[in-house]
Coordinates of C-alpha atoms in Angstrom, one line a residue:
M287 CA -44.9 55.8 0.5
I288 CA -41.5 56.9 -0.9
T289 CA -40.3 59.1 -3.7
R290 CA -37.1 60.0 -5.5
A291 CA -36.1 62.3 -2.7
D292 CA -35.9 59.9 -0.4
V293 CA -33.2 57.9 -2.3
E294 CA -31.1 60.7 -3.4
R295 CA -31.1 61.4 1.1
A296 CA -30.1 57.5 1.6
A297 CA -27.3 58.1 -1.5
R298 CA -25.9 60.9 0.4
R299 CA -26.6 59.1 3.9
T300 CA -24.5 55.9 2.8
A301 CA -21.8 57.8 0.5
G302 CA -18.5 56.2 0.7
L303 CA -20.1 53.0 2.5
T304 CA -21.6 51.0 -0.5
R305 CA -20.0 49.9 -3.4
L306 CA -20.6 51.3 -6.8
T307 CA -21.6 48.0 -8.6
P308 CA -20.4 48.0 -12.4
V309 CA -22.2 47.9 -15.4
L310 CA -22.3 45.0 -18.1
E311 CA -23.3 45.5 -21.6
G312 CA -24.4 42.1 -22.7
D313 CA -23.1 41.0 -26.3
P314 CA -24.6 42.5 -29.0
G315 CA -26.7 40.4 -31.2
D316 CA -28.4 38.4 -28.5
F317 CA -31.2 40.8 -28.2
P318 CA -33.4 43.2 -30.3
G319 CA -31.6 46.3 -28.2
P320 CA -28.7 46.7 -25.9
V321 CA -29.5 45.3 -22.7
W322 CA -27.2 46.0 -19.4
F323 CA -26.8 43.9 -16.7
K324 CA -26.7 46.3 -13.0
C325 CA -24.2 43.5 -11.5
E326 CA -25.6 44.2 -7.8
F327 CA -24.7 40.8 -6.7
M328 CA -20.9 42.6 -6.2
Q329 CA -22.4 44.6 -3.5
H330 CA -21.4 44.5 0.2
T331 CA -22.6 40.8 1.9
G332 CA -23.5 39.9 -2.3
T333 CA -26.5 41.3 -2.5
F334 CA -28.3 45.1 -2.8
K335 CA -29.8 44.8 0.8
A336 CA -26.6 46.5 2.2
R337 CA -27.9 49.6 0.9
G338 CA -31.1 49.8 2.9
A339 CA -29.2 48.1 5.8
L340 CA -26.8 50.7 6.2
N341 CA -29.3 54.0 5.2
R342 CA -32.1 52.5 7.9
I343 CA -29.6 51.7 10.8
F344 CA -27.2 55.0 10.1
A345 CA -30.2 56.8 10.1
A346 CA -31.4 55.1 13.2
K347 CA -28.3 56.2 14.7
E348 CA -28.6 60.2 13.7
R349 CA -32.1 59.8 15.3
G350 CA -30.5 58.4 18.9
E351 CA -32.2 55.4 18.7
L352 CA -29.4 52.7 18.4
K353 CA -28.6 50.9 21.8
P354 CA -25.2 50.0 21.4
E355 CA -26.1 47.0 24.0
V356 CA -29.0 45.7 21.8
G357 CA -28.0 47.0 18.3
V358 CA -30.4 45.6 15.7
V359 CA -32.9 43.1 14.4
V360 CA -34.2 41.5 11.7
A361 CA -36.0 38.5 10.2
S362 CA -34.7 37.6 7.0
G363 CA -34.1 34.4 4.8
G364 CA -30.7 34.9 4.5
N365 CA -29.8 38.5 2.5
A366 CA -31.5 40.7 4.7
G367 CA -29.7 39.1 7.7
L368 CA -26.3 39.5 6.2
A369 CA -26.6 42.7 5.3
N370 CA -27.8 44.2 8.5
A371 CA -25.7 42.2 10.4
Y372 CA -22.7 44.0 8.3
A373 CA -24.1 47.4 8.5
A374 CA -24.1 46.7 12.3
A375 CA -20.5 45.5 12.1
Q376 CA -19.5 49.0 10.9
L377 CA -21.0 51.0 13.7
G378 CA -19.7 48.0 16.0
V379 CA -23.2 47.1 17.4
P380 CA -24.7 43.5 17.8
A381 CA -27.6 42.0 15.1
T382 CA -29.6 39.7 16.3
V383 CA -31.1 37.5 12.9
F384 CA -34.0 35.6 12.7
V385 CA -34.3 33.2 9.8
P386 CA -36.6 30.2 9.0
D387 CA -35.8 26.7 8.9
A388 CA -35.7 26.7 5.1
A389 CA -32.5 29.2 5.2
P390 CA -29.7 28.0 3.1
A391 CA -26.3 26.9 5.0
V392 CA -24.1 29.3 3.0
K393 CA -26.3 31.8 4.4
V394 CA -26.5 30.9 7.9
R395 CA -22.8 30.0 7.8
K396 CA -21.8 33.6 6.5
L397 CA -24.3 35.0 9.1
K398 CA -22.7 33.6 11.9
A399 CA -19.1 34.9 10.1
I400 CA -20.2 38.2 10.3
G401 CA -20.5 38.2 14.1
A402 CA -24.5 38.0 13.6
T403 CA -26.6 35.9 16.4
V404 CA -28.5 34.2 14.8
V405 CA -31.9 32.1 15.5
Q406 CA -33.5 29.8 13.4
G407 CA -37.0 28.4 12.9
G408 CA -40.3 28.3 11.7
A409 CA -41.4 27.1 8.0
E410 CA -41.3 30.3 6.0
Y411 CA -40.3 34.6 6.6
A412 CA -43.5 35.1 8.1
D413 CA -42.4 33.1 11.4
A414 CA -39.4 34.6 11.5
Y415 CA -40.9 38.1 11.5
Q416 CA -42.9 37.5 14.4
A417 CA -39.9 36.4 16.6
A418 CA -37.9 39.3 15.3
I419 CA -40.8 41.6 16.2
G420 CA -41.2 40.1 19.7
H421 CA -37.5 40.5 20.1
A422 CA -37.5 44.2 19.0
R423 CA -40.5 44.6 21.6
E424 CA -38.5 43.1 24.5
T425 CA -34.9 44.6 24.2
G426 CA -35.4 47.7 22.3
A427 CA -33.2 47.0 19.4
V428 CA -33.6 49.0 16.2
Y429 CA -36.1 46.6 13.9
C430 CA -34.9 46.3 10.4
H431 CA -37.1 44.9 8.0
A432 CA -36.4 43.1 5.3
Y433 CA -38.2 45.5 2.7
D434 CA -41.1 47.3 4.3
Q435 CA -39.8 50.3 5.7
P436 CA -38.9 54.1 3.6
E437 CA -35.2 53.5 4.8
I438 CA -34.6 50.3 3.4
A439 CA -36.7 50.8 0.3
A440 CA -34.9 54.0 -0.5
G441 CA -32.0 52.8 0.4
A442 CA -31.8 49.7 -2.3
G443 CA -33.3 52.7 -4.6
T444 CA -29.8 54.0 -5.1
V445 CA -29.5 51.0 -7.3
G446 CA -31.5 53.3 -9.7
L447 CA -29.4 56.2 -9.4
E448 CA -26.2 54.8 -10.3
L449 CA -27.6 52.9 -13.0
L450 CA -29.2 56.1 -14.7
D451 CA -25.6 57.5 -13.8
Q452 CA -23.6 54.5 -15.5
V453 CA -25.8 54.0 -18.6
G454 CA -27.0 57.6 -19.5
G455 CA -30.3 56.6 -20.7
V456 CA -32.6 53.3 -19.9
D457 CA -36.2 52.7 -21.3
T458 CA -36.8 50.2 -19.3
V459 CA -35.9 48.3 -15.8
L460 CA -36.5 44.3 -15.3
V461 CA -36.3 43.5 -11.5
A462 CA -37.2 40.9 -9.5
V463 CA -39.6 41.2 -6.5
G464 CA -40.3 39.4 -3.7
G465 CA -41.6 41.7 -0.6
G466 CA -41.1 44.8 -2.9
G467 CA -38.3 47.1 -1.6
L468 CA -35.3 47.2 -4.3
M469 CA -38.6 47.4 -7.1
A470 CA -40.0 50.5 -5.1
G471 CA -36.7 51.9 -4.6
I472 CA -35.5 51.8 -8.1
A473 CA -39.2 53.2 -8.9
A474 CA -38.8 55.8 -7.2
A475 CA -35.1 56.8 -8.4
V476 CA -35.9 56.3 -11.9
E477 CA -40.0 57.6 -11.5
G478 CA -40.1 60.0 -14.9
R479 CA -37.3 58.4 -16.5
A480 CA -37.7 54.7 -17.3
R481 CA -40.6 52.4 -16.5
V482 CA -39.5 49.3 -14.3
V483 CA -41.3 46.0 -14.7
A484 CA -41.6 43.4 -11.8
V485 CA -40.5 40.3 -12.6
E486 CA -42.0 37.2 -10.1
P487 CA -41.9 33.5 -9.6
D488 CA -45.3 31.8 -10.5
S489 CA -45.1 30.4 -7.3
A490 CA -44.6 34.1 -4.8
P491 CA -46.4 36.3 -7.2
T492 CA -46.5 38.8 -4.5
L493 CA -47.3 42.1 -6.3
N494 CA -48.9 40.4 -9.3
A495 CA -51.7 38.9 -6.7
A496 CA -52.0 42.5 -5.0
L497 CA -52.2 44.3 -8.6
A498 CA -55.1 42.0 -9.2
A499 CA -56.9 42.4 -6.1
G500 CA -56.6 46.0 -5.9
E501 CA -54.3 45.7 -2.4
P502 CA -51.8 43.5 -0.9
V503 CA -53.1 39.6 -0.4
D504 CA -51.4 36.6 1.1
V505 CA -50.1 34.0 -1.6
P506 CA -48.8 30.7 -1.0
V507 CA -45.2 30.6 -1.0
A508 CA -43.0 28.1 -2.7
G509 CA -40.3 27.7 -5.9
I510 CA -36.7 27.8 -6.1
A511 CA -36.2 31.6 -5.4
A512 CA -38.5 31.3 -2.1
D513 CA -35.2 32.1 0.2
S514 CA -35.0 35.4 -1.5
L515 CA -38.4 36.0 -2.9
G516 CA -40.4 33.8 -0.2
A517 CA -42.4 37.0 1.5
R518 CA -46.0 36.2 1.5
R519 CA -47.4 39.6 0.6
I520 CA -46.0 42.9 -1.2
G521 CA -45.0 45.2 1.4
D522 CA -47.2 48.8 1.5
I523 CA -44.2 50.7 0.0
G524 CA -43.8 49.0 -2.5
Y525 CA -47.5 47.8 -3.9
S526 CA -48.0 52.0 -3.2
V527 CA -44.8 52.5 -5.2
A528 CA -46.1 50.2 -8.3
V529 CA -49.4 51.4 -8.4
R530 CA -48.4 55.4 -8.5
A531 CA -45.1 54.7 -11.1
G532 CA -47.5 52.3 -13.2
V533 CA -45.2 49.1 -12.6
E534 CA -46.1 46.2 -14.5
S535 CA -45.7 42.4 -13.2
V536 CA -44.6 39.5 -15.1
L537 CA -44.3 36.1 -13.9
V538 CA -41.5 33.6 -14.9
S539 CA -41.6 30.0 -13.8
D540 CA -39.0 27.7 -11.3
A541 CA -37.4 26.3 -15.0
D542 CA -37.5 29.5 -16.4
I543 CA -34.9 31.0 -13.8
I544 CA -33.2 27.9 -13.9
E545 CA -32.9 28.3 -17.4
A546 CA -31.8 31.8 -16.7
R547 CA -29.0 31.5 -14.1
T548 CA -27.4 28.8 -16.2
K549 CA -27.2 31.5 -19.2
L550 CA -25.9 33.8 -16.9
W551 CA -23.0 31.3 -16.1
D552 CA -22.7 29.6 -19.8
G553 CA -22.7 33.3 -21.3
Y554 CA -20.6 35.7 -19.0
R555 CA -19.4 33.6 -16.0
I556 CA -21.9 35.1 -13.9
V557 CA -22.9 33.3 -10.4
V558 CA -25.9 34.8 -8.9
E559 CA -29.2 33.2 -7.1
H560 CA -32.1 31.9 -8.2
G561 CA -34.1 35.0 -7.4
A562 CA -31.3 37.0 -9.1
A563 CA -31.4 35.1 -12.2
A564 CA -35.7 36.2 -12.0
A565 CA -35.2 38.9 -13.8
Y566 CA -32.8 37.7 -16.9
A567 CA -35.8 34.9 -17.1
A568 CA -37.9 37.5 -17.8
L569 CA -36.2 38.2 -21.1
T570 CA -34.6 34.6 -21.8
S571 CA -38.4 33.2 -21.4
G572 CA -40.4 35.8 -23.2
A573 CA -42.5 36.7 -20.5
Y574 CA -41.1 39.9 -21.4
T575 CA -40.7 41.2 -25.0
Q576 CA -37.8 43.6 -25.4
G577 CA -38.7 46.2 -28.6
V578 CA -36.4 46.6 -31.4
G579 CA -33.9 49.2 -29.9
E580 CA -35.1 49.4 -26.8
R581 CA -33.0 49.6 -24.1
V582 CA -32.9 47.7 -21.1
A583 CA -31.4 46.7 -17.8
V584 CA -31.5 43.9 -15.8
I585 CA -30.8 43.8 -12.1
L586 CA -28.5 41.0 -10.7
C587 CA -29.2 41.5 -7.4
G588 CA -27.8 39.1 -5.5
A589 CA -25.2 36.4 -5.7
N590 CA -25.5 34.1 -2.0
T591 CA -25.7 30.7 -3.9
D592 CA -23.6 27.6 -3.8
P593 CA -22.1 27.7 -7.5
A594 CA -21.8 23.9 -7.4
T595 CA -25.8 24.2 -8.3
L596 CA -24.8 25.1 -11.4
T597 CA -23.3 21.7 -12.9

């Protein structure tokens, strides 16, 4: 469980280490009310995950847990690996990243360019996770979870603090959900100030299934956004914060995500990965209906993608 105080602590720890990403207002007349895009795809390494990684690794250093010779380890479909490799590089320590076979080549190339040791294998994130846990146990490397650690989620939540400062007033925040770290952080940051709607692919509905079951449960993982929204189940932190804050889940299809991603490019010349486009797909598909005058923010959380797939 995390609170706004945890997010504020993360903001202080990472001040000057992360980028203040811009907010773009949607074109008037396109929506029943004002819509803003929080352009978090412009963050270091191309996703919001740099925020949580920096918070986690710098906190570990403060506590004396970070061993310079072994550094950190993470399991990732790509984005969390990039973020933690980047954060480790800021402190001059090594990073080992376990990725599934399905990890996009563009992300694997970037990982190696940052200097990470990349170990690829297994069909999905869960396989990489088990391998990373074993590595941490054997070497003493600091384990950085892709989404389900308090410092990771709180760091991600600094997106929400920035958004409130930049816009001045938001009614609803639409955010894509895989494992739920970003959603949890933002929901904690804006709790009592705005509502959060979780947007999930119908082929990987981790929060939706958990809310229906009354607890986190495993779901099948498939679909075009599985490389970034491909967690098998919602994290405990994500679930607990979602229940506490009354987060609603809506589902979108692969076709909805593809259409939303294309519309972002055609209308705004914004290039994002499919997982990031899922949040916007809630609006463009009608999965979420904006009220007249309702102030909506869409978190565009990552852009580690091949632009050629837009054509």
